Amino acid sequence: MGICRCTIACATKDIMADDKKLTTRASDFSAWYNEVVLRAELADYSPVRGCMVIRPDGYGIWERMQRTLDDMFKATGHRNAYFPLFIPESFLHKEAQHVKGFAPETAVVTHGGGKKLEEPLVVRPTSETIIYAMFAKWVQSYRDLPLLINQWANVVRWEMRTRLFLRTLEFLWQEGHTAHATHDEAEEEARKILGLYRDFMEGWMAMPVVTGQKTEAEKFAGALRTYSCEAMMQDNKALQAGTSHNLGQNFAKAFDLKFQSESGDEEYAWNTSWGVSTRLVGGLVMTHGDDNGLRIPPLLAPTEVVIVPIWRKEEERSRVMEAADRVCRDISNWERRDPNALRVRVDTRENLKPGAKYYEWELRGVPIRMELGPRDLDANQGVLVRRDTRAKQSVSLDAIAEEIETVLETMQDDMLSAARDRREQNSHRGAVSYEQFKELMEGDGAFVYAGWCDGEKCEAQIKEETKATIRCLPDEEFRSAEAPSRCLLCNADATTEALWAKAY
RNA sequence: CGGGACGUGGCGCAGCCCGGUAGCGCACCUGAAUGGGGUUCAGGGGGUCGCGGGUUCAAAUCCCGCCGUCCCGACCA
């Protein structure tokens, strides 16, 4: 609820209006986020603590993400497979760092069919162990490599604090797992996927990311190196949107994944694993949403255009409805079932005034609203309203499909630019004193690029004192023109530049 | 798991301090009118007051326990 600044005379009216309004991002970002997710019907709470139901509008976004990513994985030679939900508990213990990282947050099945199991089964928190155990059976020779597998699955991590989409006990994701003959091939794969993720996040989600490498403290449990895509949300906190790991030979050694090389030697394979999850939907909300609700970038919007018919008299009603239906069919290529055609729907509800519909579709984030009334029909036009800018334009019905395509493309680009501008405005480079850094982190938050001595003590102490962490050691294109020379905390010579921020 | 707030028709809340058997707004249903930025009027349906105990003639209200949600810490895609 917003604050009423009205006089008593209009208090009632204002409260009514407020009842329909979202908490603003500025007043309480977390509350705003929850309200958007619930009221835009992306998800709902489940009876089980920390779990959520993904509703059709939320799942529709995920489906579009899935389809796009799946195409990208296939185009780079990966194939889908499915590995089981249950993993023998002993498997998790075979890689020392891995079990250390995941054991505390696993759900374990101890009974089945009414009997106690001989060996408890872990509900997968991630599938490295079962997958590399299977890879070991399948790989004999270098000719079997590389082995490029992806799976779409659910995983369970018993988190303490949960947030819709951002951190739930169960979530949906894809996990890619590959085996290679050499370290360099694995490294190339891990980097290739990181780039693929970035292309998806920027090109489809209109969510700019900083790519880079995780520090030892932040890397995946069991990995040699972890790379990540870090996006800035509107509260200036970082969201780790995707990770790609070079696992080295750690899992190969733990699961005896060996192959005979060209020269006849027996060698351990080199692995990578990488994933993005339904967390991306949360990232989408927090990147683009505004105080009127969700804003979905056109390429991922389950509905791109909603047509709102407008009429006064009965005669107008039939005329407008008929036209709306016709336009919908024309521009959506409905009868041809063309998957690339526009995703359009007509809001035929008769119990709501047009204005109410406008608010609702804005809340739901549909990119374009098309208002179609008698005056428009007389002029053979429709009114297009962009969700991102709320700008209106009248367009001839003869050219409406083309114009919509143009507007959608423009919106997609504009949303990425706006998100990037916002990130840059809240990013700080150059010499930042630790005092300034603390002020930034205590205040509005920020991305801060600063020098780091590579010392885990400095990293830990800064985290302790400011809650900010090194999100990544940025890839070259994100590094400052002039490399920082001093460590943010200890002032010793900096060995690298680090991106600091508070994180989700 | 520690600190704080909250839990009352679908949603948002009042009632609780000072026990007496539940109310408001929105939403929903019916009818009529209305319809280019949150329609109006009339009629109507819906709640064992988070769950479980206790105190009492009587509990939404007082006491104890538990569960859940949100915020803040320790853990994390």
XYZ file of C-alpha atoms (C1' of nucleotides) in Angstrom:
581
model
C 0.000 0.000 0.000
C 1.252 3.414 -0.889
C 1.148 6.402 1.352
C -1.950 8.553 0.985
C -1.020 12.176 0.546
C -4.598 13.195 -0.138
C -6.825 15.285 2.016
C -9.648 13.651 3.895
C -12.028 14.488 1.090
C -10.469 12.052 -1.323
C -9.147 9.566 1.196
C -11.661 6.876 0.366
C -11.017 7.103 -3.309
C -7.287 7.021 -2.774
C -7.435 3.933 -0.608
C -9.476 2.188 -3.260
C -6.929 3.052 -5.860
C -4.109 2.002 -3.602
C -5.692 -1.353 -3.035
C -5.052 -2.169 -6.663
C -1.583 -0.748 -6.805
C 1.599 -2.622 -6.191
C 4.008 -1.742 -3.456
C 6.544 0.422 -5.210
C 10.042 -0.819 -5.882
C 11.469 2.178 -4.080
C 9.502 1.600 -0.890
C 10.084 -2.144 -0.539
C 11.730 -4.044 -3.356
C 11.184 -7.489 -1.849
C 7.490 -6.865 -1.257
C 7.181 -5.511 -4.779
C 8.816 -8.621 -6.203
C 6.532 -10.986 -4.316
C 3.445 -9.048 -5.314
C 4.388 -9.019 -8.978
C 5.079 -12.738 -9.047
C 1.825 -13.563 -7.255
C -0.455 -11.040 -8.895
C 0.876 -11.567 -12.409
C 0.127 -15.233 -11.669
C 3.602 -16.475 -12.426
C 3.685 -18.661 -9.334
C 1.999 -19.414 -6.041
C 3.115 -20.809 -2.707
C 2.697 -24.519 -2.177
C 1.520 -26.195 1.028
C 5.127 -27.234 1.625
C 7.443 -24.600 3.007
C 9.899 -23.301 0.459
C 8.241 -24.903 -2.547
C 6.229 -23.165 -5.220
C 3.741 -23.917 -7.925
C 4.689 -22.445 -11.290
C 1.471 -21.244 -12.872
C 0.771 -21.206 -16.623
C 1.953 -17.635 -17.175
C 5.203 -18.310 -15.347
C 5.653 -21.689 -16.936
C 4.996 -20.143 -20.332
C 8.021 -17.923 -19.888
C 10.100 -20.881 -18.744
C 8.929 -22.905 -21.739
C 10.127 -20.218 -24.093
C 13.454 -20.070 -22.273
C 13.713 -23.835 -22.480
C 12.942 -23.986 -26.160
C 15.465 -21.314 -26.999
C 18.248 -22.732 -24.877
C 17.523 -26.246 -26.057
C 17.929 -25.134 -29.656
C 21.200 -23.467 -28.746
C 22.505 -26.593 -27.008
C 21.525 -28.784 -29.946
C 23.137 -26.364 -32.377
C 26.408 -26.763 -30.480
C 26.303 -30.542 -30.642
C 24.717 -31.461 -27.330
C 22.083 -34.125 -26.922
C 19.448 -34.513 -24.258
C 19.207 -37.464 -21.927
C 17.608 -38.108 -18.583
C 19.209 -39.413 -15.428
C 17.284 -40.503 -12.337
C 16.119 -38.361 -9.470
C 17.566 -40.717 -6.858
C 21.276 -40.969 -6.296
C 22.914 -43.511 -3.968
C 24.154 -41.610 -0.978
C 27.604 -43.120 -1.342
C 27.999 -41.529 -4.776
C 27.892 -38.085 -3.277
C 30.762 -38.975 -0.972
C 33.147 -39.959 -3.727
C 34.293 -36.425 -4.458
C 35.474 -34.763 -1.261
C 34.712 -31.125 -2.072
C 31.430 -32.011 -3.711
C 29.985 -33.782 -0.684
C 31.245 -31.022 1.563
C 29.349 -28.502 -0.542
C 26.111 -30.353 -1.005
C 25.605 -32.753 1.912
C 24.174 -30.076 4.218
C 21.377 -29.256 1.818
C 20.281 -32.650 0.541
C 16.942 -34.362 1.023
C 17.467 -38.063 1.721
C 15.029 -40.909 1.187
C 15.466 -43.576 3.846
C 12.348 -45.654 3.309
C 10.678 -47.150 0.266
C 7.712 -49.479 -0.012
C 7.331 -49.385 3.716
C 10.813 -50.744 4.359
C 14.003 -49.082 5.414
C 16.419 -48.901 2.504
C 19.807 -50.597 2.735
C 21.402 -47.488 1.353
C 19.685 -44.111 1.624
C 18.928 -42.321 -1.637
C 19.743 -38.685 -2.069
C 17.301 -36.605 -4.058
C 19.648 -35.031 -6.586
C 20.848 -31.535 -5.698
C 22.768 -31.753 -9.017
C 23.692 -34.799 -11.061
C 27.464 -34.866 -11.495
C 27.877 -38.026 -9.478
C 25.309 -40.203 -11.198
C 26.153 -38.854 -14.625
C 29.900 -39.380 -14.434
C 29.346 -42.832 -12.954
C 27.355 -43.608 -16.111
C 29.848 -41.883 -18.384
C 32.483 -44.231 -16.972
C 30.512 -47.173 -18.353
C 30.082 -45.582 -21.742
C 33.522 -44.206 -22.461
C 36.366 -46.514 -23.460
C 38.379 -44.695 -26.058
C 39.157 -41.185 -27.156
C 36.856 -41.990 -30.047
C 33.960 -41.847 -27.595
C 34.844 -38.261 -26.793
C 33.735 -35.611 -26.537
C 30.523 -36.738 -24.912
C 28.116 -33.809 -24.846
C 24.970 -34.359 -22.771
C 22.295 -32.107 -21.373
C 19.315 -32.867 -19.223
C 16.234 -30.913 -18.249
C 15.313 -31.832 -14.721
C 14.183 -30.837 -11.285
C 16.610 -30.753 -8.384
C 16.225 -30.315 -4.638
C 18.337 -28.256 -2.298
C 17.138 -27.874 1.256
C 17.636 -24.147 1.637
C 16.906 -22.265 4.814
C 15.531 -19.094 3.309
C 13.485 -19.301 0.169
C 12.146 -16.803 -2.361
C 9.762 -17.443 -5.231
C 11.833 -18.435 -8.285
C 15.077 -17.171 -6.754
C 15.559 -19.881 -4.180
C 13.109 -22.690 -3.637
C 13.646 -26.183 -2.247
C 12.858 -27.695 -5.606
C 13.591 -25.972 -8.881
C 13.699 -26.713 -12.573
C 16.864 -26.366 -14.581
C 19.038 -27.790 -17.256
C 22.383 -29.278 -16.460
C 24.888 -29.924 -19.182
C 27.595 -32.512 -18.587
C 30.428 -33.184 -20.935
C 33.546 -35.319 -21.094
C 36.615 -34.405 -23.111
C 40.021 -35.823 -23.905
C 42.009 -32.804 -22.801
C 41.953 -29.994 -20.324
C 41.924 -27.426 -23.083
C 38.908 -28.958 -24.778
C 37.007 -28.912 -21.511
C 38.053 -25.352 -20.900
C 36.904 -24.372 -24.368
C 33.549 -26.043 -23.727
C 33.034 -24.305 -20.390
C 33.811 -20.954 -21.971
C 31.673 -21.650 -25.018
C 28.637 -22.360 -22.856
C 29.253 -19.260 -20.787
C 29.121 -17.265 -24.018
C 25.992 -19.112 -25.078
C 24.333 -18.230 -21.778
C 25.330 -14.641 -22.189
C 23.901 -14.530 -25.708
C 20.645 -15.914 -24.400
C 20.413 -13.598 -21.418
C 21.185 -10.505 -23.444
C 19.564 -11.430 -26.729
C 16.405 -13.011 -25.401
C 15.963 -11.887 -21.814
C 17.286 -8.382 -22.534
C 19.244 -8.860 -19.318
C 22.841 -7.706 -19.601
C 25.415 -9.735 -17.712
C 29.005 -9.511 -16.620
C 30.875 -12.711 -17.302
C 33.899 -13.836 -15.383
C 35.494 -16.390 -13.145
C 34.516 -17.245 -9.589
C 37.041 -17.067 -6.798
C 38.149 -20.202 -4.981
C 35.730 -19.385 -2.193
C 32.787 -19.000 -4.533
C 33.394 -21.745 -7.057
C 31.279 -24.886 -7.451
C 32.001 -27.672 -4.984
C 34.224 -30.013 -6.929
C 35.154 -27.756 -9.815
C 38.559 -26.712 -11.027
C 37.163 -23.370 -12.147
C 33.710 -21.836 -12.223
C 32.554 -19.155 -14.632
C 29.349 -17.217 -14.185
C 27.007 -14.671 -15.664
C 26.151 -11.954 -13.177
C 23.192 -9.660 -13.733
C 22.268 -6.538 -11.802
C 18.758 -6.408 -10.437
C 16.890 -3.152 -9.865
C 17.862 -3.085 -6.199
C 21.473 -3.106 -7.382
C 22.064 -6.583 -6.067
C 23.722 -9.194 -8.242
C 21.966 -12.285 -9.452
C 24.112 -15.234 -10.452
C 22.130 -16.125 -13.521
C 24.128 -19.026 -14.854
C 27.285 -20.985 -14.136
C 29.635 -23.052 -16.216
C 32.298 -25.224 -14.614
C 35.516 -26.736 -15.773
C 35.528 -29.754 -13.486
C 39.039 -30.819 -14.449
C 39.544 -34.506 -13.666
C 38.064 -34.349 -10.189
C 34.939 -36.318 -10.973
C 36.662 -38.513 -13.540
C 39.030 -39.678 -10.847
C 36.259 -40.145 -8.308
C 34.172 -42.218 -10.719
C 36.933 -43.885 -12.688
C 35.982 -42.185 -15.924
C 38.944 -43.204 -18.066
C 39.649 -43.571 -21.735
C 42.424 -44.885 -23.903
C 44.124 -42.079 -25.760
C 45.330 -42.020 -29.315
C 48.770 -43.013 -28.107
C 47.341 -45.955 -26.195
C 47.692 -44.521 -22.699
C 44.919 -44.735 -20.161
C 43.842 -41.255 -19.097
C 41.154 -39.657 -16.988
C 38.608 -37.635 -18.920
C 38.098 -33.922 -18.430
C 34.598 -32.778 -17.559
C 32.453 -29.701 -17.641
C 29.034 -29.006 -16.191
C 26.814 -25.976 -16.582
C 23.315 -24.891 -15.751
C 20.618 -22.284 -15.671
C 17.389 -22.600 -13.766
C 13.914 -21.212 -13.257
C 15.735 -18.576 -11.250
C 16.026 -16.820 -14.601
C 12.316 -16.051 -14.404
C 12.966 -14.196 -11.152
C 15.836 -12.385 -12.841
C 13.530 -11.352 -15.641
C 11.042 -9.891 -13.166
C 13.695 -8.016 -11.209
C 15.442 -6.718 -14.315
C 12.436 -5.350 -16.186
C 9.477 -5.021 -13.845
C 8.180 -1.570 -12.971
C 5.697 -0.172 -10.467
C 2.834 -1.170 -12.757
C 3.941 -4.784 -12.822
C 5.763 -7.157 -15.054
C 7.433 -6.267 -18.321
C 8.312 -9.267 -20.434
C 10.766 -8.872 -23.296
C 8.872 -9.722 -26.501
C 10.970 -12.735 -27.443
C 10.034 -14.517 -24.218
C 6.477 -13.274 -23.827
C 3.915 -16.071 -23.998
C 1.529 -13.425 -25.339
C 3.089 -10.652 -27.415
C -0.035 -8.727 -28.279
C -3.358 -8.413 -26.526
C -6.230 -6.834 -28.399
C -8.679 -4.880 -26.258
C -11.952 -4.239 -28.086
C -13.830 -1.061 -27.232
C -17.469 -0.284 -27.848
C -20.454 1.668 -26.559
C -23.553 0.356 -28.266
C -24.591 -3.140 -29.169
C -24.144 -2.383 -32.823
C -20.574 -1.360 -32.127
C -19.948 -4.381 -29.986
C -20.544 -6.918 -32.731
C -18.671 -4.843 -35.238
C -15.636 -4.343 -33.031
C -15.554 -7.915 -31.768
C -15.680 -9.233 -35.283
C -12.871 -6.937 -36.349
C -10.771 -7.834 -33.326
C -11.177 -11.477 -34.103
C -10.286 -10.919 -37.720
C -7.196 -8.888 -36.909
C -6.139 -11.493 -34.396
C -6.395 -14.242 -36.982
C -4.675 -12.173 -39.625
C -1.663 -11.184 -37.608
C -1.295 -14.389 -35.632
C -1.530 -16.638 -38.648
C -3.748 -18.581 -36.356
C -5.131 -20.986 -38.894
C -1.733 -21.981 -40.190
C -0.416 -22.818 -36.735
C 2.829 -21.141 -37.648
C 5.080 -21.324 -34.582
C 6.860 -18.172 -35.677
C 3.679 -16.188 -36.048
C 2.726 -13.528 -33.560
C 1.310 -14.692 -30.266
C -1.901 -12.706 -30.036
C -5.048 -12.909 -27.968
C -8.252 -10.919 -27.784
C -9.645 -9.884 -24.414
C -13.298 -10.643 -24.995
C -14.462 -10.201 -21.418
C -17.594 -8.094 -21.281
C -17.734 -7.377 -17.580
C -14.656 -5.164 -17.517
C -14.197 -1.706 -18.913
C -11.265 -1.223 -21.244
C -9.332 0.740 -18.641
C -9.435 -2.130 -16.193
C -8.122 -4.433 -18.874
C -5.257 -2.055 -19.617
C -4.132 -2.217 -16.020
C -4.396 -5.956 -15.898
C -2.379 -6.587 -19.037
C 0.237 -4.119 -17.880
C 0.517 -6.042 -14.619
C 0.961 -9.229 -16.598
C 3.648 -7.650 -18.742
C 2.258 -8.261 -22.229
C 4.542 -6.248 -24.563
C 1.929 -4.670 -26.816
C -1.666 -3.747 -26.206
C -3.806 -2.997 -29.229
C -6.855 -0.870 -28.612
C -9.520 -1.360 -31.219
C -12.710 0.698 -31.168
C -15.349 2.081 -33.546
C -13.345 5.229 -34.241
C -10.353 3.084 -35.140
C -12.357 0.868 -37.436
C -13.772 3.914 -39.205
C -10.210 5.020 -39.833
C -9.057 1.463 -40.626
C -6.517 1.632 -37.832
C -5.608 0.263 -34.445
C -3.847 1.898 -31.495
C -0.676 0.182 -30.351
C 0.609 0.794 -26.832
C 4.059 -0.334 -25.781
C 4.304 -1.867 -22.326
C 7.820 -0.595 -21.699
C 7.251 3.089 -22.489
C 3.434 3.158 -22.528
C 3.767 5.155 -25.761
C 0.742 5.057 -28.047
C 0.638 5.129 -31.829
C -2.119 4.670 -34.382
C -1.337 2.202 -37.120
C -3.198 1.323 -40.291
C -4.710 -2.132 -40.096
C -3.233 -2.843 -43.510
C 0.276 -2.654 -42.098
C -0.400 -3.712 -38.551
C 1.515 -7.003 -38.524
C 4.650 -5.399 -39.925
C 4.403 -2.484 -37.528
C 3.941 -4.804 -34.581
C 7.023 -6.740 -35.591
C 8.977 -3.507 -35.785
C 7.754 -2.305 -32.435
C 8.509 -5.647 -30.786
C 12.027 -5.616 -32.163
C 12.525 -2.061 -30.978
C 11.206 -2.925 -27.539
C 13.508 -5.899 -27.257
C 16.501 -3.681 -28.061
C 15.334 -0.807 -25.896
C 14.797 -3.038 -22.886
C 18.334 -4.374 -23.133
C 19.738 -0.860 -23.499
C 17.728 0.445 -20.584
C 18.857 -2.414 -18.364
C 22.467 -1.904 -19.408
C 22.288 1.832 -18.801
C 20.855 1.234 -15.352
C 23.619 -1.203 -14.543
C 26.326 1.152 -15.729
C 24.854 4.047 -13.766
C 25.111 1.936 -10.651
C 28.567 0.568 -11.349
C 31.693 2.134 -9.918
C 35.182 1.903 -11.284
C 38.474 3.527 -10.563
C 39.936 4.134 -7.136
C 37.316 3.437 -4.508
C 38.352 3.648 -0.885
C 37.132 0.992 1.488
C 35.136 3.675 3.300
C 33.399 4.694 0.092
C 32.824 1.042 -0.666
C 31.133 0.464 2.666
C 28.926 3.494 2.153
C 27.887 2.205 -1.257
C 27.046 -1.219 0.088
C 25.186 0.138 3.089
C 23.304 2.551 0.864
C 21.718 1.779 -2.464
C 24.137 -0.980 -3.362
C 26.258 -1.126 -6.458
C 28.581 -3.093 -8.691
C 32.061 -2.065 -7.671
C 35.107 -2.951 -9.725
C 38.104 -2.904 -7.421
C 41.566 -4.314 -7.022
C 42.106 -7.518 -5.107
C 45.272 -9.000 -3.654
C 43.984 -12.529 -4.283
C 43.887 -13.076 -0.525
C 41.039 -15.137 0.865
C 41.314 -13.217 4.127
C 40.526 -9.917 2.459
C 37.653 -11.513 0.564
C 36.220 -13.022 3.749
C 36.678 -9.896 5.830
C 34.949 -7.673 3.297
C 32.093 -10.146 3.106
C 31.895 -10.198 6.885
C 31.853 -6.433 7.188
C 29.754 -5.407 4.206
C 27.842 -8.525 3.063
C 29.265 -7.866 -0.375
C 31.053 -10.682 -2.167
C 33.239 -11.030 -5.212
C 30.703 -11.890 -7.866
C 33.407 -12.691 -10.351
C 36.805 -11.755 -11.646
C 35.462 -10.127 -14.791
C 36.415 -11.234 -18.255
C 38.634 -8.860 -20.151
C 35.923 -6.884 -21.923
C 34.375 -5.931 -18.585
C 37.590 -4.896 -16.904
C 38.433 -1.268 -16.344
C 40.564 0.521 -18.887
C 43.102 1.157 -16.189
C 43.627 -1.877 -13.987
C 43.339 -1.069 -10.271
C 46.691 -1.315 -8.592
C 45.744 -1.756 -4.921
C 43.644 -4.239 -3.002
C 40.383 -2.700 -1.830
C 40.974 -3.754 1.761
C 44.646 -4.314 2.521
C 46.112 -1.927 -0.031
C 48.678 -4.484 -1.120
C 49.458 -4.856 -4.803
C 46.377 -6.007 -6.637
C 46.765 -9.125 -8.723
C 43.340 -8.944 -10.313
C 40.283 -6.784 -10.676
C 37.206 -8.067 -8.887
C 33.548 -7.245 -9.269
C 31.986 -6.719 -5.861
C 28.293 -6.618 -5.007
C 25.715 -7.892 -2.629
C 24.150 -10.969 -4.105
C 20.937 -12.927 -4.144
C 18.480 -22.116 13.558
C 18.721 -16.792 16.319
C 16.124 -11.515 16.274
C 11.575 -8.857 14.579
C 6.577 -8.568 12.306
C 2.367 -11.054 10.799
C -1.555 -15.142 10.200
C -9.610 -13.344 10.377
C -14.369 -15.304 3.245
C -10.235 -15.488 -3.102
C -7.144 -10.626 -1.956
C -6.260 -6.405 1.473
C -7.723 -5.282 6.332
C -10.810 -3.887 11.118
C -12.330 -6.393 15.559
C -8.200 -8.661 20.121
C -5.885 -4.203 24.941
C -11.383 -4.275 28.078
C -13.895 -12.507 26.257
C -20.568 -12.591 24.871
C -20.458 -16.336 18.940
C -17.628 -11.919 12.918
C -17.485 -6.994 9.954
C -15.492 -3.535 5.931
C -13.255 -2.623 0.941
C -11.983 -5.169 -3.442
C -13.031 -9.609 -6.063
C -17.135 -13.207 -7.161
C -22.655 -14.550 -8.704
C -27.698 -12.529 -10.783
C -30.221 -8.423 -13.314
C -30.291 -3.776 -15.717
C -27.739 0.162 -17.576
C -22.509 1.336 -18.847
C -17.996 0.749 -22.027
C -11.422 5.232 -25.777
C -7.232 4.411 -18.543
C -9.284 0.776 -12.591
C -18.217 1.464 -14.363
C -22.955 2.300 -11.671
C -27.207 0.766 -9.079
C -30.024 -3.153 -6.921
C -30.047 -8.031 -5.110
C -26.942 -12.365 -3.563
C -23.269 -16.376 -2.162
C -19.033 -17.339 0.604
C -15.323 -17.437 6.813
C -15.082 -24.313 12.261
C -10.962 -16.337 12.740
C -3.341 -20.858 10.672
C -3.274 -25.740 13.657
C -3.438 -28.200 18.552
C -4.047 -27.862 23.678
C -5.476 -24.981 28.102
C -8.335 -21.157 31.205
C -13.695 -19.881 31.266
C -20.711 -20.596 31.713
C -18.654 -18.500 27.122
C -12.398 -17.627 23.195
C -11.016 -14.440 16.801
C -10.069 -12.024 21.653
C -6.481 -14.506 27.501
C -2.282 -18.532 28.283
C 1.051 -22.549 26.248
C 2.890 -25.318 22.107
C 3.334 -26.044 16.933
C 3.027 -24.657 11.705
C 3.408 -21.069 7.854
C 4.663 -16.256 5.463
C 7.629 -11.791 5.245
C 11.993 -8.831 6.913
C 17.114 -9.026 9.258
C 21.535 -12.489 10.270
C 24.423 -17.810 9.412
C 23.808 -21.208 3.958
C 22.843 -20.869 -1.386
C 21.245 -21.710 -8.661
